[in-house]
mmCIF file of C-alpha atoms in Angstrom:
data_model
loop_
_atom_site.group_PDB
_atom_site.id
_atom_site.type_symbol
_atom_site.label_atom_id
_atom_site.label_comp_id
_atom_site.label_asym_id
_atom_site.label_seq_id
_atom_site.Cartn_x
_atom_site.Cartn_y
_atom_site.Cartn_z
ATOM 1 C CA MET U 620 -11.834 74.021 222.329
ATOM 2 C CA LEU U 621 -10.490 71.111 221.605
ATOM 3 C CA HIS U 622 -5.746 71.402 221.132
ATOM 4 C CA SER U 623 -5.963 72.864 217.727
ATOM 5 C CA ARG U 624 -3.468 74.462 215.657
ATOM 6 C CA ILE U 625 -3.797 78.018 216.001
ATOM 7 C CA ALA U 626 -2.572 81.074 213.880
ATOM 8 C CA VAL U 627 -1.702 84.787 215.125
ATOM 9 C CA THR U 628 -0.835 87.844 213.720
ATOM 10 C CA GLY U 629 0.114 90.963 215.827
ATOM 11 C CA ALA U 630 1.879 87.468 218.367
ATOM 12 C CA SER U 631 4.581 89.807 219.963
ATOM 13 C CA GLY U 632 2.041 92.973 221.051
ATOM 14 C CA LEU U 633 0.740 93.602 223.988
ATOM 15 C CA ILE U 634 -2.238 91.188 223.671
ATOM 16 C CA GLY U 635 -1.185 88.774 221.332
ATOM 17 C CA ALA U 636 1.624 88.000 223.739
ATOM 18 C CA ALA U 637 -0.717 87.524 226.520
ATOM 19 C CA LEU U 638 -3.088 85.175 223.969
ATOM 20 C CA VAL U 639 -0.089 82.861 223.142
ATOM 21 C CA ARG U 640 1.013 82.389 226.000
ATOM 22 C CA SER U 641 -2.512 81.408 227.233
ATOM 23 C CA LEU U 642 -3.263 79.663 224.368
ATOM 24 C CA ARG U 643 -0.013 77.063 224.755
ATOM 25 C CA ALA U 644 -0.687 77.409 228.391
ATOM 26 C CA ASP U 645 -3.426 75.232 227.476
ATOM 27 C CA GLY U 646 -1.636 73.121 224.987
ATOM 28 C CA HIS U 647 -2.905 74.331 221.892
ATOM 29 C CA GLU U 648 -0.507 74.894 218.965
ATOM 30 C CA VAL U 649 0.422 78.033 217.790
ATOM 31 C CA VAL U 650 1.740 79.110 215.213
ATOM 32 C CA ARG U 651 2.873 82.672 213.775
ATOM 33 C CA LEU U 652 3.822 84.611 211.703
ATOM 34 C CA VAL U 653 6.385 86.970 211.018
ATOM 35 C CA ARG U 654 7.250 89.697 208.602
ATOM 36 C CA HIS U 655 10.556 87.791 208.014
ATOM 37 C CA PRO U 656 11.806 84.536 206.820
ATOM 38 C CA ALA U 657 10.678 81.962 209.260
ATOM 39 C CA ARG U 658 13.405 81.022 211.044
ATOM 40 C CA ALA U 659 11.229 78.673 213.998
ATOM 41 C CA GLY U 660 9.381 76.166 213.409
ATOM 42 C CA ASP U 661 6.400 77.643 215.029
ATOM 43 C CA GLU U 662 6.983 80.602 212.606
ATOM 44 C CA VAL U 663 4.891 81.255 208.831
ATOM 45 C CA GLU U 664 6.123 84.390 206.911
ATOM 46 C CA TRP U 665 3.444 87.209 205.878
ATOM 47 C CA ASP U 666 4.384 90.993 204.611
ATOM 48 C CA PRO U 667 1.071 92.579 205.242
ATOM 49 C CA LYS U 668 2.328 95.466 203.092
ATOM 50 C CA ARG U 669 2.247 93.164 199.691
ATOM 51 C CA GLY U 670 -0.791 90.808 200.353
ATOM 52 C CA TYR U 671 1.474 87.143 201.062
ATOM 53 C CA VAL U 672 0.759 84.740 203.496
ATOM 54 C CA ASP U 673 2.884 81.573 203.528
ATOM 55 C CA VAL U 674 -0.339 80.290 203.084
ATOM 56 C CA ALA U 675 0.382 76.249 203.391
ATOM 57 C CA GLY U 676 1.490 77.599 207.163
ATOM 58 C CA LEU U 677 -2.223 78.206 207.483
ATOM 59 C CA VAL U 678 -2.009 74.275 206.483
ATOM 60 C CA GLY U 679 -4.389 72.427 209.496
ATOM 61 C CA CYS U 680 -5.194 75.599 212.062
ATOM 62 C CA ASP U 681 -8.584 75.874 213.799
ATOM 63 C CA ALA U 682 -8.956 79.323 213.937
ATOM 64 C CA VAL U 683 -6.906 82.544 212.845
ATOM 65 C CA VAL U 684 -7.154 85.892 214.764
ATOM 66 C CA HIS U 685 -5.561 88.215 213.467
ATOM 67 C CA LEU U 686 -3.899 91.037 216.138
ATOM 68 C CA ALA U 687 -2.140 93.033 213.726
ATOM 69 C CA GLY U 688 -1.774 97.103 213.021
ATOM 70 C CA ALA U 689 0.645 100.358 213.450
ATOM 71 C CA GLY U 690 -0.508 101.187 216.869
ATOM 72 C CA VAL U 691 -2.125 104.837 217.458
ATOM 73 C CA GLY U 692 -0.204 106.357 219.752
ATOM 74 C CA ASP U 693 2.866 105.096 218.703
ATOM 75 C CA HIS U 694 3.719 108.558 216.809
ATOM 76 C CA ARG U 695 2.481 111.735 216.170
ATOM 77 C CA TRP U 696 -0.419 111.440 213.702
ATOM 78 C CA THR U 697 1.613 113.400 210.003
ATOM 79 C CA ALA U 698 -0.414 112.175 206.490
ATOM 80 C CA ALA U 699 2.307 109.667 206.273
ATOM 81 C CA TYR U 700 1.543 108.321 209.871
ATOM 82 C CA LYS U 701 -2.204 108.230 208.936
ATOM 83 C CA ARG U 702 -1.617 106.674 205.082
ATOM 84 C CA GLU U 703 0.462 103.728 207.838
ATOM 85 C CA ILE U 704 -2.564 103.181 210.548
ATOM 86 C CA ARG U 705 -5.238 101.946 207.669
ATOM 87 C CA ASP U 706 -2.466 100.509 204.739
ATOM 88 C CA SER U 707 -1.481 97.807 208.184
ATOM 89 C CA ARG U 708 -4.804 97.505 209.431
ATOM 90 C CA VAL U 709 -6.595 97.391 205.701
ATOM 91 C CA LEU U 710 -4.413 95.620 203.171
ATOM 92 C CA GLY U 711 -3.147 94.152 206.497
ATOM 93 C CA THR U 712 -6.743 92.145 206.935
ATOM 94 C CA SER U 713 -6.714 91.763 203.111
ATOM 95 C CA ALA U 714 -4.136 89.552 202.970
ATOM 96 C CA ILE U 715 -5.081 87.409 205.462
ATOM 97 C CA ALA U 716 -9.010 86.944 204.247
ATOM 98 C CA GLU U 717 -7.532 86.882 201.062
ATOM 99 C CA ALA U 718 -4.640 83.286 202.025
ATOM 100 C CA VAL U 719 -7.933 82.102 204.568
ATOM 101 C CA ALA U 720 -10.132 82.035 202.336
ATOM 102 C CA SER U 721 -7.827 79.822 199.307
ATOM 103 C CA LEU U 722 -7.286 77.391 201.695
ATOM 104 C CA ASP U 723 -8.902 74.333 200.405
ATOM 105 C CA VAL U 724 -9.817 73.426 204.160
ATOM 106 C CA PRO U 725 -10.168 76.939 205.693
ATOM 107 C CA PRO U 726 -10.234 77.264 209.466
ATOM 108 C CA LYS U 727 -13.244 77.408 210.832
ATOM 109 C CA VAL U 728 -13.065 81.106 212.894
ATOM 110 C CA LEU U 729 -11.113 84.001 211.726
ATOM 111 C CA LEU U 730 -11.311 86.502 214.573
ATOM 112 C CA SER U 731 -9.788 89.849 213.400
ATOM 113 C CA GLY U 732 -8.736 92.853 215.321
ATOM 114 C CA SER U 733 -11.037 96.115 215.235
ATOM 115 C CA ALA U 734 -11.612 99.085 217.905
ATOM 116 C CA ILE U 735 -13.658 100.823 220.119
ATOM 117 C CA GLY U 736 -12.970 103.249 217.665
ATOM 118 C CA TYR U 737 -15.927 102.124 215.446
ATOM 119 C CA TYR U 738 -18.100 103.956 217.278
ATOM 120 C CA GLY U 739 -15.907 107.834 217.194
ATOM 121 C CA ASP U 740 -17.244 110.032 220.025
ATOM 122 C CA THR U 741 -20.484 108.766 221.953
ATOM 123 C CA GLY U 742 -20.194 111.141 224.361
ATOM 124 C CA ASP U 743 -22.719 110.121 226.760
ATOM 125 C CA ARG U 744 -24.148 108.345 225.554
ATOM 126 C CA ALA U 745 -23.715 104.284 226.248
ATOM 127 C CA VAL U 746 -23.334 102.101 222.867
ATOM 128 C CA ASP U 747 -23.425 98.447 221.577
ATOM 129 C CA GLU U 748 -22.364 96.327 218.704
ATOM 130 C CA SER U 749 -25.885 97.549 217.050
ATOM 131 C CA ALA U 750 -24.985 101.152 217.486
ATOM 132 C CA PRO U 751 -23.215 102.895 213.749
ATOM 133 C CA ALA U 752 -20.072 103.970 213.049
ATOM 134 C CA GLY U 753 -19.035 107.806 213.880
ATOM 135 C CA GLU U 754 -17.674 110.492 212.739
ATOM 136 C CA GLY U 755 -14.001 110.931 211.289
ATOM 137 C CA PHE U 756 -10.405 109.557 210.795
ATOM 138 C CA LEU U 757 -10.604 105.989 213.495
ATOM 139 C CA PRO U 758 -14.121 105.329 212.727
ATOM 140 C CA SER U 759 -13.348 105.198 208.777
ATOM 141 C CA VAL U 760 -9.905 103.274 209.583
ATOM 142 C CA CYS U 761 -12.244 100.803 211.273
ATOM 143 C CA VAL U 762 -14.614 100.212 209.200
ATOM 144 C CA GLU U 763 -12.343 99.858 206.064
ATOM 145 C CA TRP U 764 -10.785 97.304 208.092
ATOM 146 C CA GLU U 765 -13.137 95.147 209.425
ATOM 147 C CA ALA U 766 -14.606 95.647 205.640
ATOM 148 C CA ALA U 767 -11.622 93.962 204.472
ATOM 149 C CA THR U 768 -11.982 90.286 206.371
ATOM 150 C CA ALA U 769 -14.951 89.780 202.601
ATOM 151 C CA ALA U 770 -13.132 87.226 201.162
ATOM 152 C CA ALA U 771 -13.427 84.941 204.050
ATOM 153 C CA GLN U 772 -17.116 85.110 205.431
ATOM 154 C CA GLU U 773 -17.799 84.441 200.965
ATOM 155 C CA ALA U 774 -16.053 81.054 201.468
ATOM 156 C CA GLY U 775 -18.250 80.341 204.672
ATOM 157 C CA VAL U 776 -16.050 81.541 207.275
ATOM 158 C CA ARG U 777 -17.286 82.435 211.145
ATOM 159 C CA THR U 778 -15.517 86.451 210.453
ATOM 160 C CA VAL U 779 -15.938 87.970 214.082
ATOM 161 C CA HIS U 780 -14.028 91.252 214.872
ATOM 162 C CA ALA U 781 -12.920 92.109 217.820
ATOM 163 C CA ARG U 782 -14.182 95.639 218.818
ATOM 164 C CA THR U 783 -11.001 96.278 221.516
ATOM 165 C CA GLY U 784 -11.329 99.194 224.174
ATOM 166 C CA LEU U 785 -8.339 99.778 226.651
ATOM 167 C CA VAL U 786 -6.596 97.642 226.844
ATOM 168 C CA VAL U 787 -5.076 98.411 230.810
ATOM 169 C CA GLY U 788 -1.511 96.480 231.120
ATOM 170 C CA ARG U 789 1.878 96.937 231.511
ATOM 171 C CA GLU U 790 3.869 95.406 228.540
ATOM 172 C CA GLY U 791 1.763 98.269 225.623
ATOM 173 C CA GLY U 792 -1.090 100.881 224.914
ATOM 174 C CA ALA U 793 -2.442 103.568 226.274
ATOM 175 C CA TRP U 794 -2.581 101.866 230.020
ATOM 176 C CA GLY U 795 1.737 100.673 229.844
ATOM 177 C CA ARG U 796 2.582 105.061 229.760
ATOM 178 C CA LEU U 797 -0.451 105.564 232.152
ATOM 179 C CA PHE U 798 1.273 103.378 234.350
ATOM 180 C CA PRO U 799 4.971 105.136 234.666
ATOM 181 C CA LEU U 800 3.214 108.776 234.404
ATOM 182 C CA PHE U 801 1.216 107.782 238.412
ATOM 183 C CA ARG U 802 3.944 105.746 239.891
ATOM 184 C CA ALA U 803 5.977 109.880 239.241
ATOM 185 C CA GLY U 804 3.289 111.872 240.793
ATOM 186 C CA LEU U 805 3.083 113.025 237.662
ATOM 187 C CA GLY U 806 -0.522 111.503 236.932
ATOM 188 C CA GLY U 807 -4.118 113.666 236.309
ATOM 189 C CA ARG U 808 -6.520 113.827 234.922
ATOM 190 C CA LEU U 809 -6.827 114.298 230.543
ATOM 191 C CA GLY U 810 -8.223 117.128 229.701
ATOM 192 C CA SER U 811 -12.409 117.657 231.605
ATOM 193 C CA GLY U 812 -12.126 114.534 232.200
ATOM 194 C CA ARG U 813 -15.527 114.414 231.889
ATOM 195 C CA GLN U 814 -14.688 112.024 228.344
ATOM 196 C CA TYR U 815 -16.196 108.254 229.095
ATOM 197 C CA TRP U 816 -13.261 105.474 229.155
ATOM 198 C CA SER U 817 -14.134 102.325 227.701
ATOM 199 C CA PHE U 818 -11.356 100.132 229.274
ATOM 200 C CA ILE U 819 -11.148 96.068 230.148
ATOM 201 C CA ALA U 820 -8.336 94.263 232.004
ATOM 202 C CA LEU U 821 -5.650 92.594 229.923
ATOM 203 C CA HIS U 822 -6.693 88.979 231.841
ATOM 204 C CA ASP U 823 -10.132 89.465 230.383
ATOM 205 C CA GLU U 824 -9.022 90.291 226.992
ATOM 206 C CA VAL U 825 -8.237 86.987 226.652
ATOM 207 C CA ALA U 826 -10.937 85.318 228.348
ATOM 208 C CA ALA U 827 -12.689 86.954 226.110
ATOM 209 C CA LEU U 828 -10.751 86.437 222.980
ATOM 210 C CA ARG U 829 -10.529 82.528 224.116
ATOM 211 C CA HIS U 830 -14.070 83.229 224.405
ATOM 212 C CA ILE U 831 -14.996 83.826 221.087
ATOM 213 C CA LEU U 832 -13.710 80.857 219.768
ATOM 214 C CA ASP U 833 -14.317 78.993 220.839
ATOM 215 C CA THR U 834 -18.833 79.681 220.913
ATOM 216 C CA GLU U 835 -19.684 79.478 217.922
ATOM 217 C CA SER U 836 -23.348 81.572 217.855
ATOM 218 C CA LEU U 837 -20.543 85.099 218.337
ATOM 219 C CA SER U 838 -19.782 86.689 213.827
ATOM 220 C CA GLY U 839 -19.692 89.410 213.632
ATOM 221 C CA PRO U 840 -18.874 92.751 215.950
ATOM 222 C CA VAL U 841 -18.592 91.316 219.053
ATOM 223 C CA ASN U 842 -17.089 95.112 222.103
ATOM 224 C CA LEU U 843 -14.262 93.621 224.209
ATOM 225 C CA THR U 844 -14.138 96.478 226.822
ATOM 226 C CA GLY U 845 -15.996 95.172 229.840
ATOM 227 C CA PRO U 846 -19.192 96.105 232.085
ATOM 228 C CA ASP U 847 -18.487 99.276 233.087
ATOM 229 C CA PRO U 848 -17.070 102.763 231.491
ATOM 230 C CA VAL U 849 -15.761 105.432 233.561
ATOM 231 C CA THR U 850 -14.864 108.934 233.458
ATOM 232 C CA ASN U 851 -11.141 109.950 232.302
ATOM 233 C CA SER U 852 -11.825 111.654 235.608
ATOM 234 C CA GLU U 853 -12.326 108.355 237.567
ATOM 235 C CA VAL U 854 -9.764 106.581 236.161
ATOM 236 C CA THR U 855 -6.973 109.471 237.402
ATOM 237 C CA ALA U 856 -8.618 109.008 241.149
ATOM 238 C CA ALA U 857 -8.653 104.891 240.776
ATOM 239 C CA MET U 858 -4.987 104.982 239.750
ATOM 240 C CA GLY U 859 -4.252 107.424 242.796
ATOM 241 C CA ARG U 860 -5.426 104.865 245.083
ATOM 242 C CA VAL U 861 -4.280 101.430 243.857
ATOM 243 C CA LEU U 862 -0.977 103.262 243.811
ATOM 244 C CA ARG U 863 -1.248 106.114 246.905
ATOM 245 C CA ARG U 864 0.570 108.431 244.272
ATOM 246 C CA PRO U 865 -0.758 112.012 244.170
ATOM 247 C CA THR U 866 -2.736 113.100 240.825
ATOM 248 C CA LEU U 867 -2.487 116.861 240.708
ATOM 249 C CA PHE U 868 -1.522 116.923 236.882
ATOM 250 C CA THR U 869 -4.426 117.616 234.892
ATOM 251 C CA ALA U 870 -3.528 118.109 230.722
ATOM 252 C CA PRO U 871 -5.638 120.727 229.288
ATOM 253 C CA ALA U 872 -6.958 120.153 225.758
ATOM 254 C CA PRO U 873 -5.021 122.624 224.173
ATOM 255 C CA VAL U 874 -1.656 121.127 225.391
ATOM 256 C CA LEU U 875 -2.686 118.250 223.941
ATOM 257 C CA ARG U 876 -3.450 119.359 221.301
ATOM 258 C CA ILE U 877 0.143 120.774 220.505
ATOM 259 C CA ALA U 878 1.710 117.853 222.148
ATOM 260 C CA LEU U 879 -0.772 115.081 220.559
ATOM 261 C CA GLY U 880 -1.968 117.671 217.075
ATOM 262 C CA ASP U 881 -5.337 115.835 215.491
ATOM 263 C CA PHE U 882 -5.087 111.977 217.525
ATOM 264 C CA ALA U 883 -5.616 114.409 221.000
ATOM 265 C CA ASP U 884 -9.267 114.164 219.485
ATOM 266 C CA ASP U 885 -9.325 111.231 220.232
ATOM 267 C CA VAL U 886 -8.027 110.850 223.474
ATOM 268 C CA LEU U 887 -10.255 114.025 224.274
ATOM 269 C CA ALA U 888 -13.665 112.354 223.078
ATOM 270 C CA SER U 889 -15.791 109.883 224.885
ATOM 271 C CA GLN U 890 -16.760 106.799 224.551
ATOM 272 C CA ARG U 891 -18.783 105.098 226.040
ATOM 273 C CA VAL U 892 -19.047 100.957 225.086
ATOM 274 C CA LEU U 893 -21.017 98.065 226.026
ATOM 275 C CA PRO U 894 -19.793 94.532 225.328
ATOM 276 C CA GLY U 895 -24.056 93.128 224.351
ATOM 277 C CA GLN U 896 -22.884 90.164 223.004
ATOM 278 C CA LEU U 897 -19.678 88.621 225.237
ATOM 279 C CA LEU U 898 -22.567 90.053 228.048
ATOM 280 C CA ASP U 899 -24.840 88.095 226.000
ATOM 281 C CA SER U 900 -23.087 85.049 225.239
ATOM 282 C CA GLY U 901 -22.431 84.056 228.851
ATOM 283 C CA PHE U 902 -18.306 85.772 228.874
ATOM 284 C CA VAL U 903 -17.857 86.570 232.685
ATOM 285 C CA PHE U 904 -15.560 89.236 233.316
ATOM 286 C CA ALA U 905 -12.604 88.119 236.236
ATOM 287 C CA PHE U 906 -12.244 92.090 237.056
ATOM 288 C CA PRO U 907 -14.885 94.651 236.200
ATOM 289 C CA GLY U 908 -14.256 96.943 237.419
ATOM 290 C CA ILE U 909 -11.331 99.959 237.097
ATOM 291 C CA ASP U 910 -9.772 99.416 240.357
ATOM 292 C CA ALA U 911 -9.841 95.678 239.907
ATOM 293 C CA ALA U 912 -8.582 95.812 236.287
ATOM 294 C CA ILE U 913 -5.525 98.000 237.641
ATOM 295 C CA ARG U 914 -4.659 95.567 240.929
ATOM 296 C CA ALA U 915 -4.364 92.878 238.095
ATOM 297 C CA ALA U 916 -2.582 94.480 235.550
ATOM 298 C CA LEU U 917 0.322 95.212 237.941
ATOM 299 C CA ARG U 918 0.456 91.519 239.682
#
């Protein structure tokens, strides 16, 4: 993509902040959608719950990257927080898609966040983008989340659903919590440890998002996971190797259910998800293996 104007929601999150840094380093103009009156030249106001977007701020954008949404693991899953998880994604995505569709000259692409939670528990079975949605809360949220881009698709905008896996980064997400535990020697496997974790290095996540923006043949669901998912036991061993710490602790499933409530079932679920579309479109991973991804996060 030549020097472009790109709008980003969720720009203060782990992935969004890294993407904004990467785009700006290469000379792209980035506007950040924020939930307060715009105070800086690069800010555009929006309110996902009210369905409001200051559409004037999107004029001239070549792409919109929509990554905002309440953190899935940030709070215990009460009925109210499950509603927050759903609404933050579905209402926010509808607002963005409708804003994009309303422009006289819409952007060429809407790259909208989604998650491998779409597939539910796949056990040992490897799945790619052709697999159907799973059963349960997170799959149902992902289905609604992706459907909420309809207005942009109907307006002829190339629309991609970035189904992201577990991002290996220090500053946030699941790994942001794992690093301090393992550094303190308190890390260990979760449940049986046999469940697959489909991870992706933060560097590769950002590179994949940029690859999608630049690759006009990509649309619909694209899995953003590394090519070699590993089990939770293998993740545990890799963290111990890289950090040179013991990994003696285990968190049995019943304990996790007490600590995490309904979210424990998703922590214990097995998701063996492969990046079919990325690989088919020529994307090359810089950190395909778990040890390399962990080391990259520590740099």
